[in-house]
Amino acid sequence: MAPNLTIYNKLIADFTPNTAKYVFKGIAEFAVHPPTVVTGDTYESGVGVPEAYRQQGSLFPELDGVHINIFNISKINSEVRGGKSPRIKRLSEYIGESYFDYLAGLPDLVLLMDESHRYRACAGVRAINELKPI
């Protein structure tokens, strides 16, 4: 979880293979099968949802293993014009529920917060608690 766009972009680079500050250098399993990085810009494609959740005819049958979701807190707790809920909380055709609900339902969701002292605002804390991380 990132508190702003600067750190959000930094985290994406840090978890992208073959970048200068890649955090998984030296982990053999990830050299062969790198984790799938899902961002606030790519989750709607269904890239972060394992095959069992997707409808038949998936375009991404190769997905398995570790998924790293990188989001900016504002993408989760922001209100959209017209009173609609944020996109991540809207129904996804790929999985039959919102991506937010999918994440909140994972039994092994771990949440890492870069610059965690910046999440003390009520909306940010509420969004994090709604995800129910272990």
Protein backbone atom coordinates (compact mmCIF):
# COMPACT_ATOMS: atom_id res chain seq x y z
CA MET A 1 0.00 0.00 0.00
CA ALA A 2 1.33 3.40 -0.92
CA PRO A 3 0.23 6.74 0.55
CA ASN A 4 0.91 8.76 -2.61
CA LEU A 5 1.82 8.43 -6.29
CA THR A 6 5.56 8.88 -5.78
CA ILE A 7 5.81 5.91 -3.45
CA TYR A 8 3.27 3.95 -5.54
CA ASN A 9 5.51 4.28 -8.61
CA LYS A 10 8.60 3.44 -6.52
CA LEU A 11 6.97 0.25 -5.23
CA ILE A 12 6.01 -0.86 -8.74
CA ALA A 13 9.64 -0.45 -9.82
CA ASP A 14 10.92 -2.24 -6.70
CA PHE A 15 8.78 -5.31 -7.46
CA THR A 16 9.49 -5.37 -11.21
CA PRO A 17 12.20 -7.89 -12.26
CA ASN A 18 15.36 -6.53 -13.87
CA THR A 19 15.12 -3.12 -12.24
CA ALA A 20 17.90 -1.58 -10.17
CA LYS A 21 16.19 -1.97 -6.79
CA TYR A 22 14.31 -5.22 -7.41
CA VAL A 23 13.54 -6.62 -3.94
CA PHE A 24 13.61 -10.32 -4.83
CA LYS A 25 17.14 -10.56 -6.25
CA GLY A 26 18.70 -13.87 -5.31
CA ILE A 27 15.47 -15.75 -4.67
CA ALA A 28 15.74 -18.71 -7.04
CA GLU A 29 12.01 -19.48 -7.13
CA PHE A 30 11.25 -15.94 -8.25
CA ALA A 31 14.02 -16.01 -10.85
CA VAL A 32 12.18 -18.87 -12.58
CA HIS A 33 8.60 -17.79 -11.78
CA PRO A 34 8.53 -14.11 -10.82
CA PRO A 35 5.50 -12.90 -8.85
CA THR A 36 2.66 -11.35 -10.76
CA VAL A 37 2.53 -7.64 -9.99
CA VAL A 38 -0.99 -6.22 -9.96
CA THR A 39 -1.39 -2.46 -9.75
CA GLY A 40 -4.17 0.03 -9.49
CA ASP A 41 -3.82 0.38 -13.26
CA THR A 42 -3.89 -3.34 -14.18
CA TYR A 43 -6.25 -5.13 -11.76
CA GLU A 44 -9.33 -4.57 -13.95
CA SER A 45 -7.84 -6.81 -16.66
CA GLY A 46 -8.19 -9.80 -14.33
CA VAL A 47 -4.44 -10.37 -14.19
CA GLY A 48 -4.45 -10.77 -10.40
CA VAL A 49 -7.22 -13.31 -10.10
CA PRO A 50 -6.33 -17.01 -10.13
CA GLU A 51 -7.90 -19.19 -12.79
CA ALA A 52 -10.41 -20.76 -10.40
CA TYR A 53 -12.10 -17.37 -9.91
CA ARG A 54 -12.22 -16.38 -13.57
CA GLN A 55 -14.86 -17.29 -16.08
CA GLN A 56 -14.01 -19.91 -18.66
CA GLY A 57 -12.10 -18.74 -21.72
CA SER A 58 -9.55 -16.76 -19.73
CA LEU A 59 -6.88 -14.86 -21.59
CA PHE A 60 -4.35 -15.50 -18.79
CA PRO A 61 -4.21 -19.28 -18.12
CA GLU A 62 -0.55 -19.15 -17.07
CA LEU A 63 -1.24 -17.36 -13.78
CA ASP A 64 -0.27 -19.20 -10.62
CA GLY A 65 1.96 -18.48 -7.69
CA VAL A 66 2.55 -15.26 -5.81
CA HIS A 67 0.55 -12.13 -6.59
CA ILE A 68 1.74 -8.75 -5.36
CA ASN A 69 -0.94 -6.08 -5.38
CA ILE A 70 0.35 -2.52 -5.29
CA PHE A 71 -2.22 0.17 -4.68
CA ASN A 72 -2.32 3.81 -3.77
CA ILE A 73 -4.61 4.27 -0.76
CA SER A 74 -6.56 6.97 -2.60
CA LYS A 75 -7.60 4.45 -5.31
CA ILE A 76 -9.31 2.43 -2.60
CA ASN A 77 -10.98 5.04 -0.44
CA SER A 78 -11.73 7.87 -2.85
CA GLU A 79 -15.24 8.80 -3.81
CA VAL A 80 -16.04 9.14 -7.48
CA ARG A 81 -18.14 11.93 -8.98
CA GLY A 82 -21.86 11.32 -8.79
CA GLY A 83 -21.63 9.35 -5.55
CA LYS A 84 -20.40 6.14 -7.16
CA SER A 85 -18.08 3.86 -5.24
CA PRO A 86 -14.40 3.65 -6.21
CA ARG A 87 -13.71 1.40 -9.22
CA ILE A 88 -11.94 -1.22 -7.12
CA LYS A 89 -15.16 -1.65 -5.11
CA ARG A 90 -17.42 -2.08 -8.15
CA LEU A 91 -18.55 -5.43 -9.53
CA SER A 92 -15.97 -7.11 -11.79
CA GLU A 93 -17.19 -9.29 -14.65
CA TYR A 94 -14.09 -11.49 -14.30
CA ILE A 95 -14.80 -12.70 -10.78
CA GLY A 96 -18.44 -11.92 -9.97
CA GLU A 97 -17.53 -9.55 -7.14
CA SER A 98 -15.43 -6.44 -6.74
CA TYR A 99 -11.66 -6.77 -6.72
CA PHE A 100 -11.70 -5.19 -3.26
CA ASP A 101 -14.07 -7.90 -1.99
CA TYR A 102 -11.93 -10.55 -3.68
CA LEU A 103 -8.84 -9.26 -1.84
CA ALA A 104 -10.72 -8.97 1.47
CA GLY A 105 -11.84 -12.59 1.11
CA LEU A 106 -8.34 -14.01 0.67
CA PRO A 107 -7.31 -16.15 3.64
CA ASP A 108 -3.63 -15.22 3.25
CA LEU A 109 -3.74 -11.49 2.46
CA VAL A 110 -0.73 -9.71 3.92
CA LEU A 111 -0.63 -5.94 3.79
CA LEU A 112 2.65 -4.01 3.74
CA MET A 113 2.40 -0.27 4.09
CA ASP A 114 5.23 1.92 2.90
CA GLU A 115 5.36 5.15 4.93
CA SER A 116 2.79 3.68 7.34
CA HIS A 117 2.72 6.81 9.50
CA ARG A 118 0.79 8.52 6.69
CA TYR A 119 -2.29 6.25 6.98
CA ARG A 120 -3.74 7.64 10.18
CA ALA A 121 -6.61 9.47 8.48
CA CYS A 122 -9.98 7.85 9.18
CA ALA A 123 -10.74 6.94 5.55
CA GLY A 124 -7.34 5.28 5.05
CA VAL A 125 -7.53 3.25 8.24
CA ARG A 126 -11.11 2.21 7.47
CA ALA A 127 -10.14 1.00 3.98
CA ILE A 128 -7.22 -1.00 5.36
CA ASN A 129 -9.38 -2.58 8.05
CA GLU A 130 -12.05 -3.50 5.48
CA LEU A 131 -9.43 -5.55 3.60
CA LYS A 132 -9.03 -7.78 6.68
CA PRO A 133 -5.33 -8.60 6.21
CA ILE A 134 -3.73 -11.23 8.44
